Tab-separated table of N, CA and C in Angstrom:
chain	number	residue	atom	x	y	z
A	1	UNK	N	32.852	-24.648	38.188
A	1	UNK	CA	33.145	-24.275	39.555
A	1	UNK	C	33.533	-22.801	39.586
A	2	UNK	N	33.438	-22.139	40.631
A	2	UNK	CA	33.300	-20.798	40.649
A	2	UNK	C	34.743	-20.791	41.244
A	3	UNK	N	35.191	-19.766	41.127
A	3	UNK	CA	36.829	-19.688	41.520
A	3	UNK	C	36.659	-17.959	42.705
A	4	UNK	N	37.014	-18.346	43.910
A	4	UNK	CA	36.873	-17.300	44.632
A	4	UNK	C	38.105	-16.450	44.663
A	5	UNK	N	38.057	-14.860	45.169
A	5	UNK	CA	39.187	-14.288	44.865
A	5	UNK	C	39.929	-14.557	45.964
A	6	UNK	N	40.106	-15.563	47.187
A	6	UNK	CA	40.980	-16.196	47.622
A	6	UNK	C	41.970	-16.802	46.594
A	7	UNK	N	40.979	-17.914	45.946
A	7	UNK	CA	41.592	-18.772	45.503
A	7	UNK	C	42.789	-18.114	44.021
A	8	UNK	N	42.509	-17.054	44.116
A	8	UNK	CA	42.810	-16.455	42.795
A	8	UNK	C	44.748	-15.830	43.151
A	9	UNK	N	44.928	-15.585	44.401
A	9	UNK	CA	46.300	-15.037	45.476
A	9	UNK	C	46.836	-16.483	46.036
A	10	UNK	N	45.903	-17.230	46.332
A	10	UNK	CA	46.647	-18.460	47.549
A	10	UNK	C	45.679	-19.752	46.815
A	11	UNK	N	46.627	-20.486	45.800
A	11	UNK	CA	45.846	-21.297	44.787
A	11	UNK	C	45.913	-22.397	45.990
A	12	UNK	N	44.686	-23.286	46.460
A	12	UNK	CA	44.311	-24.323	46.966
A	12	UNK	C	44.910	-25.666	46.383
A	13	UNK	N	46.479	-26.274	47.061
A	13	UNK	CA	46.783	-27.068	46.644
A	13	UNK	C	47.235	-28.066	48.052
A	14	UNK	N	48.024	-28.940	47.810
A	14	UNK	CA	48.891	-30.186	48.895
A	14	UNK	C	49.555	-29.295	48.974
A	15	UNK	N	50.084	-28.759	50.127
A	15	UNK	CA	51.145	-28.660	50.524
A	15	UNK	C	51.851	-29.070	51.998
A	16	UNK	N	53.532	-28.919	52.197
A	16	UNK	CA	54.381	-29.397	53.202
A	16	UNK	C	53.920	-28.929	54.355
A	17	UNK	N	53.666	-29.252	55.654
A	17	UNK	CA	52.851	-28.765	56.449
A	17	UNK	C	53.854	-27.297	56.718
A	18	UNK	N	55.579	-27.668	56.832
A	18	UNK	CA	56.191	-26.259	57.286
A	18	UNK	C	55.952	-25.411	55.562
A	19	UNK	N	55.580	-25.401	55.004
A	19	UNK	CA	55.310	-24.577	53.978
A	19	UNK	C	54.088	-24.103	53.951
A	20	UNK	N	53.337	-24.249	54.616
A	20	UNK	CA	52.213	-23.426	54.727
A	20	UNK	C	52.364	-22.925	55.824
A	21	UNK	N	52.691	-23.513	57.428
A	21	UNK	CA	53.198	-22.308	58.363
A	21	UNK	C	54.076	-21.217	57.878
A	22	UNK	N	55.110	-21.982	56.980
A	22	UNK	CA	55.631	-20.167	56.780
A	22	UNK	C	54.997	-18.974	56.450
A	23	UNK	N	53.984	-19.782	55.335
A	23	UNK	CA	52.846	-18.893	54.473
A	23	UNK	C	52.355	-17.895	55.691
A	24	UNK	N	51.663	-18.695	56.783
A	24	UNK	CA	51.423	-17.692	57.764
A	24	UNK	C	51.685	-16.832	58.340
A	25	UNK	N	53.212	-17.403	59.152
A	25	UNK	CA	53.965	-16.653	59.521
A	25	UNK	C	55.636	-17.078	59.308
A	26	UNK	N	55.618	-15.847	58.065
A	26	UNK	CA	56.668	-15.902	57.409
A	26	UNK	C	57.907	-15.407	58.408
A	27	UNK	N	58.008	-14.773	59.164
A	27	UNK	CA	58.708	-13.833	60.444
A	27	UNK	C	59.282	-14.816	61.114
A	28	UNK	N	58.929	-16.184	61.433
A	28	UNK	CA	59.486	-17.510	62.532
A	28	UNK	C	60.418	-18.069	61.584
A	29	UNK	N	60.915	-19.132	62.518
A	29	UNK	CA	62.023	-20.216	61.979
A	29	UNK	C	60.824	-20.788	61.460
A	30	UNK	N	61.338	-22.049	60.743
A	30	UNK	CA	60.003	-23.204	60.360
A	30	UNK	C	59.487	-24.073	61.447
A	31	UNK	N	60.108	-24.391	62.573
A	31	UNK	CA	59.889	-24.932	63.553
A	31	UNK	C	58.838	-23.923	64.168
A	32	UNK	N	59.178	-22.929	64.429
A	32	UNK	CA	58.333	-21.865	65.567
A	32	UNK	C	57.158	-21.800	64.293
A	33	UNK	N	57.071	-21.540	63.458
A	33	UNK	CA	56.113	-21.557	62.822
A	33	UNK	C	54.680	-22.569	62.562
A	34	UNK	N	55.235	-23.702	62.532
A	34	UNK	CA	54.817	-25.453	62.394
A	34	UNK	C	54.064	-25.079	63.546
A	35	UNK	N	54.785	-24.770	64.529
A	35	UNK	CA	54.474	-25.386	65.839
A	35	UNK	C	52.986	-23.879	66.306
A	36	UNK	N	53.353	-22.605	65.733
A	36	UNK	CA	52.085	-21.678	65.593
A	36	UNK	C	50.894	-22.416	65.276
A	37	UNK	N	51.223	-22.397	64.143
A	37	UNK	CA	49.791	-22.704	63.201
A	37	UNK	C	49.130	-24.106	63.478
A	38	UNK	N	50.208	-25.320	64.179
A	38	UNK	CA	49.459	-26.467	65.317
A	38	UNK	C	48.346	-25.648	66.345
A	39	UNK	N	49.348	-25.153	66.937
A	39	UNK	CA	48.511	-24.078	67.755
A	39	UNK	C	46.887	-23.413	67.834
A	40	UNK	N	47.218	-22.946	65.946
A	40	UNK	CA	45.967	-22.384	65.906
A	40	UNK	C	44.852	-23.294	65.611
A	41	UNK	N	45.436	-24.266	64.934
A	41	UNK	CA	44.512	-25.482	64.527
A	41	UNK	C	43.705	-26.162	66.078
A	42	UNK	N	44.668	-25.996	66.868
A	42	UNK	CA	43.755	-26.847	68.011
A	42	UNK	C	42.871	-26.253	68.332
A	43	UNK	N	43.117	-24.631	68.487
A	43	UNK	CA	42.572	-23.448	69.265
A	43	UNK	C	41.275	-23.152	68.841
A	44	UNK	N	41.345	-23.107	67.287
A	44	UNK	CA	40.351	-23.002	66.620
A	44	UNK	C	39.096	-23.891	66.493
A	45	UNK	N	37.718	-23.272	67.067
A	45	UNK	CA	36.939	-24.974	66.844
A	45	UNK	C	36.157	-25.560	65.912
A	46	UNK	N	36.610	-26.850	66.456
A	46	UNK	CA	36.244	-27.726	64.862
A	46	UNK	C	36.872	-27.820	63.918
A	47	UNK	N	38.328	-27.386	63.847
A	47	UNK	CA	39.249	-27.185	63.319
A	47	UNK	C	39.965	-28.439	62.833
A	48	UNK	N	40.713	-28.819	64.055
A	48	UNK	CA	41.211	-30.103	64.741
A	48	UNK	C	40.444	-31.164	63.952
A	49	UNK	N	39.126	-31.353	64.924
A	49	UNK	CA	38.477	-32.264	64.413
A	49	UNK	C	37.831	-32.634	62.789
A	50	UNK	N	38.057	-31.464	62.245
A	50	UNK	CA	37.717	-31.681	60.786
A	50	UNK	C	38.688	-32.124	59.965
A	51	UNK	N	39.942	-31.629	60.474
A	51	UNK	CA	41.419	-32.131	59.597
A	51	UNK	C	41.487	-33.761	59.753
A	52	UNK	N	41.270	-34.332	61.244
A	52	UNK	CA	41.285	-35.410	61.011
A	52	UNK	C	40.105	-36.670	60.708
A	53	UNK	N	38.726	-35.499	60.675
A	53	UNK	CA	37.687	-36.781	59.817
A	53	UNK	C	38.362	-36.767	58.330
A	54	UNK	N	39.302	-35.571	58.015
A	54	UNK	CA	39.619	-35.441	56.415
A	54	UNK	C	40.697	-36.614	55.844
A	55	UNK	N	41.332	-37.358	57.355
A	55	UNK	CA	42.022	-38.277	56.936
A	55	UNK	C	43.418	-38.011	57.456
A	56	UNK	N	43.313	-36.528	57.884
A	56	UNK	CA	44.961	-36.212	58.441
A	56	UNK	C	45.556	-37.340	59.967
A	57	UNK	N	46.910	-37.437	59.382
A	57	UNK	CA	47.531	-37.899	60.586
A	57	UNK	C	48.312	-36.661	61.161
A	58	UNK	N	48.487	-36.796	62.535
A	58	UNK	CA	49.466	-35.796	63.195
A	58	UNK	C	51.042	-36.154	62.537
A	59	UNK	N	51.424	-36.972	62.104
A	59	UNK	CA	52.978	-37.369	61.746
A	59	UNK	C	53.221	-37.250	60.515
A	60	UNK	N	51.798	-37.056	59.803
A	60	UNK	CA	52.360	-36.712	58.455
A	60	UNK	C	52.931	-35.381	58.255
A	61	UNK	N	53.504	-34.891	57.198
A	61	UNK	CA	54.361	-34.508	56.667
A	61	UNK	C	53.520	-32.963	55.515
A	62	UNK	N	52.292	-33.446	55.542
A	62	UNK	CA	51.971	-32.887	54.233
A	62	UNK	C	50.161	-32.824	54.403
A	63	UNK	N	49.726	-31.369	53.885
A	63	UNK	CA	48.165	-31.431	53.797
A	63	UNK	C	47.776	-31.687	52.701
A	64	UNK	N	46.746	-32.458	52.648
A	64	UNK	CA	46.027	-32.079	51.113
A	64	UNK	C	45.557	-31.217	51.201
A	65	UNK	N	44.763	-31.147	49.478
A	65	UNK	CA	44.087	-29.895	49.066
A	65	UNK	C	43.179	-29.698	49.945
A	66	UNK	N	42.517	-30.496	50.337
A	66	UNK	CA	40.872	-30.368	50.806
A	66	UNK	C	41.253	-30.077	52.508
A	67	UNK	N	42.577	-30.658	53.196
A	67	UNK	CA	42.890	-30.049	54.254
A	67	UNK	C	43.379	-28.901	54.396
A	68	UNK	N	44.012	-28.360	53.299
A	68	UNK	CA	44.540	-27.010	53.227
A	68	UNK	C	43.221	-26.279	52.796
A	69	UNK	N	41.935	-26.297	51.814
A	69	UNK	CA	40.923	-25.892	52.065
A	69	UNK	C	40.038	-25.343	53.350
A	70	UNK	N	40.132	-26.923	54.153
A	70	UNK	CA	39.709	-26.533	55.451
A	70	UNK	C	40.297	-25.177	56.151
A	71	UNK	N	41.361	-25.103	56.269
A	71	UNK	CA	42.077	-24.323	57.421
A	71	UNK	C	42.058	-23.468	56.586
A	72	UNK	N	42.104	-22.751	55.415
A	72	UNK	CA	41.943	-21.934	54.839
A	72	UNK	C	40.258	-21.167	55.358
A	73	UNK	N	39.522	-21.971	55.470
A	73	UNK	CA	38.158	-21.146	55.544
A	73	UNK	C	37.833	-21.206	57.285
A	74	UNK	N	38.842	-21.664	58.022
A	74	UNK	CA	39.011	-21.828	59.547
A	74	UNK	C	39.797	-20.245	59.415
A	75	UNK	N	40.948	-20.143	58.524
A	75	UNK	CA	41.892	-19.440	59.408
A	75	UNK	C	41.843	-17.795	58.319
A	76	UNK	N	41.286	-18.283	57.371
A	76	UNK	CA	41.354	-17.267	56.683
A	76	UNK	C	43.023	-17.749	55.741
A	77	UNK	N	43.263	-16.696	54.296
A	77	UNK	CA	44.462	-16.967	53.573
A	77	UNK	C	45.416	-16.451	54.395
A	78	UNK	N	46.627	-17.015	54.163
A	78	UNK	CA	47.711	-16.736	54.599
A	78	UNK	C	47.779	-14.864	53.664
């Protein structure tokens, strides 16, 4: 597998959903942050809908890799 120089700064793993909003925007509380990067996920299209053919629930807690993948190539690296 080829390793991109994304992946080489912002290693593609699970993470806490407020731990990757911070990633974004490190500047907010974790709340104002969470609640950003919801934001951008809706805003963004096909976004939304890809997180949850990936299996995401809205109440969970936590992305996988392959959802944090997604929004990574939606949103660009943190």
């Amino acid at each position: 597998m080829k390793t991109t120089q994304a992946e080489i700064h912002f290693p593609i793993r699970a993470y806490r959903k407020t731990d990757l909003a911070m990633l974004y925007n490190p500047h907010y509380t974790r709340r104002t942050a969470l609640r950003k990067l919801n934001v951008w996920i809706r805003q963004f299209p096909g976004l939304e809908e890809s997180l949850l053919a990936s299996g995401m629930r809205p109440q969970a807690r936590e992305y996988s890799a392959y959802q944090v993948q997604l929004i990574v190539e939606h949103l660009g690296t943190p």
